[in-house]
Coordinates of C-alpha atoms and ligand atoms in Angstrom, one line a residue:
X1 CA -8.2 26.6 21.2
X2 CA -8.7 23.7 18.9
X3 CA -4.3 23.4 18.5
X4 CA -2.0 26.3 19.1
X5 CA 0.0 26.5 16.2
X6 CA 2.4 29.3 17.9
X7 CA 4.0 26.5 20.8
X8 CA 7.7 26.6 21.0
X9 CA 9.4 23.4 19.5
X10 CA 11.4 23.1 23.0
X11 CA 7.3 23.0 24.4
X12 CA 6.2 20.2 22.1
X13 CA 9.6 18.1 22.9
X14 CA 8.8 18.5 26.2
X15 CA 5.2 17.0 25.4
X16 CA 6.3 14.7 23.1
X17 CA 8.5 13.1 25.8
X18 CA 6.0 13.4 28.7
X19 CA 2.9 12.5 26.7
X20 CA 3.5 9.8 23.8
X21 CA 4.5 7.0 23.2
X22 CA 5.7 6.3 19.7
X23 CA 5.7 3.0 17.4
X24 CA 8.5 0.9 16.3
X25 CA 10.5 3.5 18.7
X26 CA 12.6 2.4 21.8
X27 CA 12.2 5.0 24.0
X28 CA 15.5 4.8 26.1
X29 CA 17.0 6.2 23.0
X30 CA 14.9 8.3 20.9
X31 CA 15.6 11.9 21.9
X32 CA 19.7 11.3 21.5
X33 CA 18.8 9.9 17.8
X34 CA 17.6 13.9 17.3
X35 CA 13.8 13.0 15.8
X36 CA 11.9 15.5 13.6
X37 CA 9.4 18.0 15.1
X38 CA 7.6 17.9 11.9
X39 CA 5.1 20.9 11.8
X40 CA 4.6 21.7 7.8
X41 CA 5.5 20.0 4.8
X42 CA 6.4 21.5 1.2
X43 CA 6.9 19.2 -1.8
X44 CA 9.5 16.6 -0.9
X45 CA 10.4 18.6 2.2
X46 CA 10.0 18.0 5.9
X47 CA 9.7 21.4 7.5
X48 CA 10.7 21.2 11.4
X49 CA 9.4 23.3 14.3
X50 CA 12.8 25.1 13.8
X51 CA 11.9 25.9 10.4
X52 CA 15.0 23.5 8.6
X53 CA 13.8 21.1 5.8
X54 CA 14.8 17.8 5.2
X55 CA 14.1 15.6 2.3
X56 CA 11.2 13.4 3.1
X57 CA 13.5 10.5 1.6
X58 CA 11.5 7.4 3.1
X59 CA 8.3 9.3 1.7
X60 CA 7.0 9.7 5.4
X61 CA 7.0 5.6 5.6
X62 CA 7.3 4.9 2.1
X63 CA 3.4 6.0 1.6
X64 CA 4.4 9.6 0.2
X65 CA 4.6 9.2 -3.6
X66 CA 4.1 13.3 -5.5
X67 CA 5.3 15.2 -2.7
X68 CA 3.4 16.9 0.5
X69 CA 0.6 19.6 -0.2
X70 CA 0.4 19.0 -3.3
X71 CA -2.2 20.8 -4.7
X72 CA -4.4 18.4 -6.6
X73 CA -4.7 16.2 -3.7
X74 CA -5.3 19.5 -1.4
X75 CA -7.9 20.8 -3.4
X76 CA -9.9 17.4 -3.8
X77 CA -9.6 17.4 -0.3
X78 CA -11.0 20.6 0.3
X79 CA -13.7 20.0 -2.2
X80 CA -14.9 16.5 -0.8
X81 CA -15.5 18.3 2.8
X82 CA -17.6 20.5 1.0
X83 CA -20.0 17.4 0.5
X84 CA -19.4 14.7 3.3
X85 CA -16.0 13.6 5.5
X86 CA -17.4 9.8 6.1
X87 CA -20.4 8.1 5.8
X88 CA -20.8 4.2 6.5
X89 CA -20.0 1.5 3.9
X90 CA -21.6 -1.3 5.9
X91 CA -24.6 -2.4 4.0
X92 CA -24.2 1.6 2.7
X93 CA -22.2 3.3 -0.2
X94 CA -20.8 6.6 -0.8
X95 CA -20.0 8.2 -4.3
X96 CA -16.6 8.2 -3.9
X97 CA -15.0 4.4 -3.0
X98 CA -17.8 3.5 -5.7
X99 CA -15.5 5.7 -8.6
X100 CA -12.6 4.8 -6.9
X101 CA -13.4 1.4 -6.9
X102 CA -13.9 1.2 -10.5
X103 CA -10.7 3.4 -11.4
X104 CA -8.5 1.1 -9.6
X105 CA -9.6 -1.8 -11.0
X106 CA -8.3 -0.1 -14.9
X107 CA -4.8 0.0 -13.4
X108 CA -5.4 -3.3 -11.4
X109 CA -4.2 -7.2 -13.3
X110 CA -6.9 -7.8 -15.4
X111 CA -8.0 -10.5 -12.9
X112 CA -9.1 -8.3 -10.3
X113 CA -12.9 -7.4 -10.5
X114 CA -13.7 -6.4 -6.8
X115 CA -12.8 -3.9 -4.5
X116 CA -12.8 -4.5 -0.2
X117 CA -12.0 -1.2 1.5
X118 CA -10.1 -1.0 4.8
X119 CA -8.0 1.5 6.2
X120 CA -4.3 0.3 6.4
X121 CA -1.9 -2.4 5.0
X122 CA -2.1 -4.7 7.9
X123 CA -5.7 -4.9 7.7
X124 CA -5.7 -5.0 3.7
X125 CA -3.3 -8.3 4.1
X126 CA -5.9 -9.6 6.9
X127 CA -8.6 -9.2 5.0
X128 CA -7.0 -11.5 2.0
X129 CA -6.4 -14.2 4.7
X130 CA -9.5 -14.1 6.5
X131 CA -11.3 -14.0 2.7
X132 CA -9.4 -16.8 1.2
X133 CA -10.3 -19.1 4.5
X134 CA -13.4 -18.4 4.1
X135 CA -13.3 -19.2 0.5
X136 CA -12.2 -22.2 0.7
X137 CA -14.9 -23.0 3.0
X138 CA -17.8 -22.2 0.5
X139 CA -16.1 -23.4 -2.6
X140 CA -18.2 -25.9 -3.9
X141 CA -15.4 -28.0 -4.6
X142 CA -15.8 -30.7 -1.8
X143 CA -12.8 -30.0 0.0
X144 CA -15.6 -28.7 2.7
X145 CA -12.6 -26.1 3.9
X146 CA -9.6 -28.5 4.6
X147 CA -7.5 -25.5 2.9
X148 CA -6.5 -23.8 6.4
X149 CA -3.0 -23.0 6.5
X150 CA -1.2 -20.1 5.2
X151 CA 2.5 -19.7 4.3
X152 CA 4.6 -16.8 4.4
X153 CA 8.3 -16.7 3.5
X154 CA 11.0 -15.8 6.4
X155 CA 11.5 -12.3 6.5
X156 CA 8.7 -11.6 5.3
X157 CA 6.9 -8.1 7.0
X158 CA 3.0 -8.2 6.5
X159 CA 1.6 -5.2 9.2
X160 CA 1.0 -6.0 13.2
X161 CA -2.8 -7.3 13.2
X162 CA -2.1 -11.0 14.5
X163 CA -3.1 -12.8 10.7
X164 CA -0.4 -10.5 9.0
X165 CA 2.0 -11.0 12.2
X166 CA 1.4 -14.8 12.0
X167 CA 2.6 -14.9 8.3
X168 CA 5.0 -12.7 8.9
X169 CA 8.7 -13.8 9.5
X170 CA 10.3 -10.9 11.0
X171 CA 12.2 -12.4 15.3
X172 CA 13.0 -9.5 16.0
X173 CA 9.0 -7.7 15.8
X174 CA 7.0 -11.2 15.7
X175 CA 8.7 -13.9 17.8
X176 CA 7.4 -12.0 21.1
X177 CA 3.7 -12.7 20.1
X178 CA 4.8 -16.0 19.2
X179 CA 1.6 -17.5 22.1
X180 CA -1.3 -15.3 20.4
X181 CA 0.1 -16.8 16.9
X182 CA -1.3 -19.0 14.2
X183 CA 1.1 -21.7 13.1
X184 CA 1.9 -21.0 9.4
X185 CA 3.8 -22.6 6.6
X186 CA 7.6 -21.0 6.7
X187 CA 8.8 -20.6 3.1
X188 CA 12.7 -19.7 2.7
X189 CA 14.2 -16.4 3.0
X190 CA 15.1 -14.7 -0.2
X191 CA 18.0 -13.5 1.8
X192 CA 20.9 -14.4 -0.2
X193 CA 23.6 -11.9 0.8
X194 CA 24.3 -13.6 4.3
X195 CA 25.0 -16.8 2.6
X196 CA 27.7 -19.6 3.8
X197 CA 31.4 -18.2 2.9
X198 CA 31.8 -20.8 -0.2
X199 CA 28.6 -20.2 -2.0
X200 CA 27.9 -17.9 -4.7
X201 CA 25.1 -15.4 -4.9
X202 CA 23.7 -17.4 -7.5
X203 CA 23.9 -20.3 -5.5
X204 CA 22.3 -19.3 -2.8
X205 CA 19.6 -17.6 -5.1
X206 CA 18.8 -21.2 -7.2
X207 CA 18.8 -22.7 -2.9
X208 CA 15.8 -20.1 -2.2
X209 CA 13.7 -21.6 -5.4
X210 CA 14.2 -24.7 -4.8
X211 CA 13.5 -24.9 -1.0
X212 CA 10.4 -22.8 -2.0
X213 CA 9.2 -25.7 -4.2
X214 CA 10.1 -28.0 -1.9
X215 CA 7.9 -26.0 0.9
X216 CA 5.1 -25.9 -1.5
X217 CA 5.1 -29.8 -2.5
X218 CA 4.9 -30.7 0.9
X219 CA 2.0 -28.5 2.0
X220 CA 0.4 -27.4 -1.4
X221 CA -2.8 -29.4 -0.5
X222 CA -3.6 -27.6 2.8
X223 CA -3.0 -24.4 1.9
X224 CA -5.6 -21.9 1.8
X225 CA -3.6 -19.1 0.5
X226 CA 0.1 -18.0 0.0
X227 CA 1.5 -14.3 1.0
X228 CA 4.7 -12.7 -0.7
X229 CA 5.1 -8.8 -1.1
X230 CA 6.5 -8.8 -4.7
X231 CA 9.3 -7.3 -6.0
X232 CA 11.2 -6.6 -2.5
X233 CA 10.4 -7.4 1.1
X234 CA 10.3 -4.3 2.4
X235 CA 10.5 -4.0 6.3
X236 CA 12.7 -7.7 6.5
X237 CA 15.5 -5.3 5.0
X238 CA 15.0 -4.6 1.6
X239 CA 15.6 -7.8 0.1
X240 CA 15.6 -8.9 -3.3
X241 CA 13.9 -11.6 -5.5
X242 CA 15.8 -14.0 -7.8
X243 CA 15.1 -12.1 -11.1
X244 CA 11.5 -14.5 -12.2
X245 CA 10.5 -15.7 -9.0
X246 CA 7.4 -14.1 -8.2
X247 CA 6.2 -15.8 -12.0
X248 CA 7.2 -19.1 -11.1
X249 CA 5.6 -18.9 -7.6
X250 CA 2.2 -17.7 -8.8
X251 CA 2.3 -20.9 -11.1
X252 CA 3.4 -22.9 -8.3
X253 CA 1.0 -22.3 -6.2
X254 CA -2.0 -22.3 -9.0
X255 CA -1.0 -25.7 -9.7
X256 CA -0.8 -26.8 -5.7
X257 CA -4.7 -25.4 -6.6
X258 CA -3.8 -22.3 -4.1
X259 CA -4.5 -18.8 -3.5
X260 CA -1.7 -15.8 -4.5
X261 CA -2.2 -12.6 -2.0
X262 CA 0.4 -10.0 -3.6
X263 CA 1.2 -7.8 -0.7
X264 CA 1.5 -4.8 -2.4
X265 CA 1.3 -2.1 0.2
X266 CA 4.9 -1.2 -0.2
X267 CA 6.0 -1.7 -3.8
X268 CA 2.5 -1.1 -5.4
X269 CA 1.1 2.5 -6.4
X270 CA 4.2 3.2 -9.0
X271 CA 7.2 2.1 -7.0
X272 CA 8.1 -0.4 -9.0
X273 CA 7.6 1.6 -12.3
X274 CA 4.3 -0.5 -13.0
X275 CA 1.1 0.9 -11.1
X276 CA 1.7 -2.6 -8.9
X277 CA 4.9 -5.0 -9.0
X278 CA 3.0 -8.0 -10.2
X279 CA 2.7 -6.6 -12.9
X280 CA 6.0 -6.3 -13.8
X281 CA 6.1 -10.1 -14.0
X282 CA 2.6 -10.7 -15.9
X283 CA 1.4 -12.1 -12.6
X284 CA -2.5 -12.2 -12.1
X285 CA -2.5 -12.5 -8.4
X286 CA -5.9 -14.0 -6.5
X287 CA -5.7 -11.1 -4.2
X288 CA -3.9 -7.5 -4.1
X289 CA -3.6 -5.2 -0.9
X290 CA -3.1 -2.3 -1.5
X291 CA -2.6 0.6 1.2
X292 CA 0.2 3.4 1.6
X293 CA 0.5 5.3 -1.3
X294 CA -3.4 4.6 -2.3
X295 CA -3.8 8.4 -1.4
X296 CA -0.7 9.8 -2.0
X297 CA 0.5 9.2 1.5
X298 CA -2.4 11.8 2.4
X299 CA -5.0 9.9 4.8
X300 CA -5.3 6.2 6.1
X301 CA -7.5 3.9 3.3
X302 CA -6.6 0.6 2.1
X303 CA -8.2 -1.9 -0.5
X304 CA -8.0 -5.6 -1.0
X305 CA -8.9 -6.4 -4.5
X306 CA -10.0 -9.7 -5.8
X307 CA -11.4 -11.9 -7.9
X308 CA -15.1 -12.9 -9.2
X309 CA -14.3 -16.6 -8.3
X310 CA -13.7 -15.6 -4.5
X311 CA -16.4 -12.9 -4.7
X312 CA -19.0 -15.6 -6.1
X313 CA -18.1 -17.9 -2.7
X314 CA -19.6 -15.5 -0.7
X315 CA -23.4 -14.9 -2.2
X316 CA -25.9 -16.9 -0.9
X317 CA -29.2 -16.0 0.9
X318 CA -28.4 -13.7 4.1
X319 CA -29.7 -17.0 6.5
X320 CA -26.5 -19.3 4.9
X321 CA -24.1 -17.0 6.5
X322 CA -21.9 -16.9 3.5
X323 CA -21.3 -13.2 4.1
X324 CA -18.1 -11.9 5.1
X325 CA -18.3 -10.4 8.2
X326 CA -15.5 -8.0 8.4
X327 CA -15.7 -4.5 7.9
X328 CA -14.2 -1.6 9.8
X329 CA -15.7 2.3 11.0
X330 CA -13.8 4.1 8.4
X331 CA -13.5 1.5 5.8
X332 CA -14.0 3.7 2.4
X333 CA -13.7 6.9 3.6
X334 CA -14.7 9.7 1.5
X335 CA -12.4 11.8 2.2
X336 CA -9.4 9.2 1.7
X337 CA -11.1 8.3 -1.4
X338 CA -11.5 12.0 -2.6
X339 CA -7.2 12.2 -2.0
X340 CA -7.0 8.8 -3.7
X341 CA -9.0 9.6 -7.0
X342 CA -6.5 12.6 -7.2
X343 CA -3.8 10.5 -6.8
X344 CA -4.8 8.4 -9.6
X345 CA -5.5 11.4 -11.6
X346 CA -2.0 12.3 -10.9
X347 CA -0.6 9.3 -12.6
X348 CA -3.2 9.2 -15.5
X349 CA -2.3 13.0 -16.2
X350 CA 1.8 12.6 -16.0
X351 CA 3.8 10.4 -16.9
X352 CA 4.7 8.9 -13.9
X353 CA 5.5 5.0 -14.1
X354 CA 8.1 6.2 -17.2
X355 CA 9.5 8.5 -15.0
X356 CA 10.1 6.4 -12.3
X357 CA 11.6 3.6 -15.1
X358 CA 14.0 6.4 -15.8
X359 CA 14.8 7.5 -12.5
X360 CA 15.2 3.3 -11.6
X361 CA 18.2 3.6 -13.5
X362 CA 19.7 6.9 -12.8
X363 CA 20.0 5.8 -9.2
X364 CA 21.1 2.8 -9.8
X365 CA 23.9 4.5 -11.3
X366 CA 24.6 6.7 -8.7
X367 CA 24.8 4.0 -6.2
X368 CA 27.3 2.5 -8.1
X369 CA 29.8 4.8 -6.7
X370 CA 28.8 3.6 -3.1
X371 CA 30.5 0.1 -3.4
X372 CA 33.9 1.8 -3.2
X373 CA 32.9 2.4 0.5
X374 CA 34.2 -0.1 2.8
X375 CA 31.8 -0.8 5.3
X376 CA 29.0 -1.3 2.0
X377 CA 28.2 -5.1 2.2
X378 CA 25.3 -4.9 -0.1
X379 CA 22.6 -2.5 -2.5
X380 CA 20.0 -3.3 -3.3
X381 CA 17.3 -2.3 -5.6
X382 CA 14.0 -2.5 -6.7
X383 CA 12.7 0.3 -8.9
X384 CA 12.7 3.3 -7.1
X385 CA 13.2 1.8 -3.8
X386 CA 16.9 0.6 -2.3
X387 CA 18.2 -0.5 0.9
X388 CA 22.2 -0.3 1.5
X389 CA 23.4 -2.6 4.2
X390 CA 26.8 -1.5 6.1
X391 CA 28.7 -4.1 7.7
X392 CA 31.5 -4.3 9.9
X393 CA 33.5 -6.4 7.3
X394 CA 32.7 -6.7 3.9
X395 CA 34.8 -9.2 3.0
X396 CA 33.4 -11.5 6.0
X397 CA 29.4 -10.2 5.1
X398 CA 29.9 -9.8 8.9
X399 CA 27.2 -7.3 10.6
X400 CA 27.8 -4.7 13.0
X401 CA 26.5 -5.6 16.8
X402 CA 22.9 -4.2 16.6
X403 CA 23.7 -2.3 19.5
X404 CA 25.9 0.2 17.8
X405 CA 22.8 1.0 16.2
X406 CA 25.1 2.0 13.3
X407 CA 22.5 2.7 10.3
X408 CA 20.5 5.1 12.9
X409 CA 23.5 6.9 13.3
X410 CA 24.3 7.5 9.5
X411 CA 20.8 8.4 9.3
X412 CA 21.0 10.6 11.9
X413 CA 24.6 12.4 10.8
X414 CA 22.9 12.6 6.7
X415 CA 20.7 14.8 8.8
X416 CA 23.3 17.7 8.7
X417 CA 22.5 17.6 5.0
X418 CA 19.3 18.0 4.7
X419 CA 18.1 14.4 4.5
X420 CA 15.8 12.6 6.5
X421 CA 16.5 8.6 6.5
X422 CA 15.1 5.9 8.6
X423 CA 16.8 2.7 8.7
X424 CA 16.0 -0.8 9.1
X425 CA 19.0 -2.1 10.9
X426 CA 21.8 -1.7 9.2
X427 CA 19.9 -1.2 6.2
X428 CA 19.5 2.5 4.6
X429 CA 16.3 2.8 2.9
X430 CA 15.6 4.6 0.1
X431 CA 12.2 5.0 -0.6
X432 CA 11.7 8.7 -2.0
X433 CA 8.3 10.2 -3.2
X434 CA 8.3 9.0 -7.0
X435 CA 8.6 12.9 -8.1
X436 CA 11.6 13.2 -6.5
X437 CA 14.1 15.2 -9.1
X438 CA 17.5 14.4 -10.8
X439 CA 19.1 16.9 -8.8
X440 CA 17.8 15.4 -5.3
X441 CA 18.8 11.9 -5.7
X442 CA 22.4 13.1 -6.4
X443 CA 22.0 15.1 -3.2
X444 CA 20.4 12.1 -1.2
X445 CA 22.9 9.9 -2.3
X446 CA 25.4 12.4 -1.9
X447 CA 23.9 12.5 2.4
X448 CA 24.0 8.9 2.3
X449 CA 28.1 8.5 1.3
X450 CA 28.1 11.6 3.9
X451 CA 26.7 10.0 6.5
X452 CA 28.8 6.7 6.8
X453 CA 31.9 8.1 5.7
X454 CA 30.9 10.5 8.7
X455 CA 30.0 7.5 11.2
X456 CA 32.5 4.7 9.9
X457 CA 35.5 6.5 8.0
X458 CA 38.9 5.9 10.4
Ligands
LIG1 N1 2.7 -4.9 4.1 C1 3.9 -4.4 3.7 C2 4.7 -5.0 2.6 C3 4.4 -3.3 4.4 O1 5.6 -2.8 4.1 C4 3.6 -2.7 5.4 C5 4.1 -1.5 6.2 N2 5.4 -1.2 6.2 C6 2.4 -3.3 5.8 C7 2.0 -4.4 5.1 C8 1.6 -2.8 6.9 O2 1.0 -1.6 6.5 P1 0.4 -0.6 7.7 O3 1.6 -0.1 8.4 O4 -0.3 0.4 6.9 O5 -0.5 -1.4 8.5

């Protein structure tokens, strides 16, 4: 049998245990942190082998945006593997990435004419790079490809393949690879709430622009393309932008006669009450990735869009070997795009981006009432996405020792109430599907004040 569905949950623990290994996971530790045996899924519910749900409130990874089996996205699944699962995209098309292609590109900046297909965000990011080197190398601008560097800002969080690791600025996951690296350009960190004692948020936040200009005067002219995921970086904890900044970079770096990648695989498809963040700051980016949510958080296709400009670099006769040669097995897979189209459909058909604008500023309200807690350094919040960072001492911004492992257990104690969190540090994320009602984000946030008052209250 293909997959016994009637195995005991204490069966698959067992398995899971003696048979996988599982990412971003330390292993010496994951059973006592209680992990979901996920078997079904219903709207914005986890179902567990046990049969208890538990809001799905980082949206299965953030890529979960209208709920699981939802039946729009079900049936166009369904109906798609009545006509073909996959066929090739190399030197190939298929019916669907073609449509979707064109759909995206309505909700896409205006500057973004072409579609690239890959299959998730890390690749999507690596694609941009390995483009915009390449770019520059064809250009016919006589620079004859001296644009080779790329910069990314610390803490930034760009996916694991080695171009979006290398850009990345993340010690803790990237330092280790540091020998199969690229050297990069380092921008600053947009960290400003672990800033020096004396110096005001807005201090620190003016100290972030300003070493970013400095960072791209000095190496403007050799940089082939600049990375920054708009609106928040994600993984690095949730951080926030200066309120502008991802304007005045994109104008930075077009005058330093740069590229712009927007890495959109987190805060694009509706998060940030725009289909994508740039948007929310007029910026025409040079190239968007997309992943994630593309399909509703249903099945594994990303997209790097970009401009006619790049595009244009790469024709040529076949012998000048200005094609890009990079292209993956399941790049544009039908089925993905079938669960894609739907997803798009969703948003065309409901009002979703005005929803989520709504719903932005209802939870900001309700995680107001969290700054009376003690141990709650910071909130942050970026439309309908928020990270809460507990520290051991407010009043000091001084973190707890990481091995407390302190925001795994208040994710693991909102568990008793139905929630299911996973933190970044010390960081609790919020990052809920985008139809997630009134009702539940008073009952997440409610789990949330639950859980630390639970872990850190006497
Ligand atoms: N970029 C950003 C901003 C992300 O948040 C992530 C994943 N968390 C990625 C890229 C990598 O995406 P994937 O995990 O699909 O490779």
């Amino acid at each position: 049998m293909s997959g016994d569905r009637n195995i005991s949950k204490e069966t698959l623990v067992q398995w899971d245990d003696d048979y996988v290994w599982h990412p971003f996971t330390p292993h010496s530790v994951y059973r006592d942190e209680k992990p979901l045996t996920v078997v079904a899924g219903e709207g914005h519910y986890l179902i567990d082998a046990d049969g208890e749900k538990y809001l799905d409130a980082v949206g299965s990874i953030w890529c979960n945006l209208f709920g699981h089996r939802r039946d729009e996205i079900d049936d166009a699944v369904r109906e798609q593997l009545d006509h073909i699962a996959h066929s090739t995209m190399l030197g190939n098309t298929n019916d669907r990435p073609v449509i979707l292609a064109k759909r995206l590109l309505e909700h896409a900046p205006a500057a973004m004419d072409k579609v690239f297909y890959s299959d998730n965000g890390s690749t999507s990011v690596e694609i941009a790079m390995k483009m915009a080197l390449q770019f520059w190398q064809q250009h016919d601008d006589g620079s004859q490809g001296q644009r080779t560097k790329f910069m990314g800002l610390a803490n930034a969080y760009s996916g694991d393949t080695i171009g979006a690791v290398s850009v990345g600025g993340i010690d803790l996951f990237h330092s280790r690879f540091g020998p199969m690296l690229f050297e990069t350009v380092r921008g600053p960190s947009p960290v400003t709430y672990h800033r020096p004692q004396q110096m005001s948020r807005e201090e620190a936040r003016r100290r972030f622009v300003d070493d970013f200009d400095r960072v791209i005067d000095a190496h403007g002219e050799e940089l082939a393309a600049v990375v920054i995921e708009p609106g928040m970086q994600g993984a690095g904890g949730m951080i926030t932008y200066p309120p502008g900044f991802l304007a005045h970079a994109a104008e930075k770096i077009r005058d330093a006669g740069s590229l712009l990648v927007v890495d959109e695989v987190a805060m694009g498809m509706g998060r940030s009450g725009e289909m994508f963040a740039c948007q929310r700051e007029g910026v025409d980016p040079d190239f968007l990735c997309v992943a994630k949510g593309l399909t509703g958080g249903y099945i594994p296709v990303a997209a790097t869009l970009t401009t006619d400009r790049v595009y244009e670099a790469f024709l040529g006769p076949p012998e000048e070997g200005r094609t890009f040669f990079h292209g993956h097995t399941y790049t544009g897979n039908a089925l993905g795009c079938a669960a894609a189209l739907a997803t798009l459909d969703i948003f065309e058909n409901e009002d979703i981006l005005d929803d989520v604008r709504r719903k932005e500023e209802l939870l900001a309200a309700r995680l107001e009432a969290l700054w009376e807690l003690d141990h709650v350094g910071d909130i942050r919040q970026y439309g309908l996405a928020a990270g809460i960072e507990v520290v051991a001492d407010a009043d000091e911004r001084r973190s707890f020792d990481s091995a407390q492992r302190v925001g795994m257990q208040i994710c693991t104690a909102a568990r008793e109430k139905g929630v299911f969190l996973r933190p970044l540090g010390d960081v609790i994320v919020l990052m809920p599907p985008l139809t997630i009602t009134d009702d539940e984000i008073d009952h997440l946030v409610g789990a949330i004040e639950f859980g630390i008052d639970a872990v850190l209250s006497g």
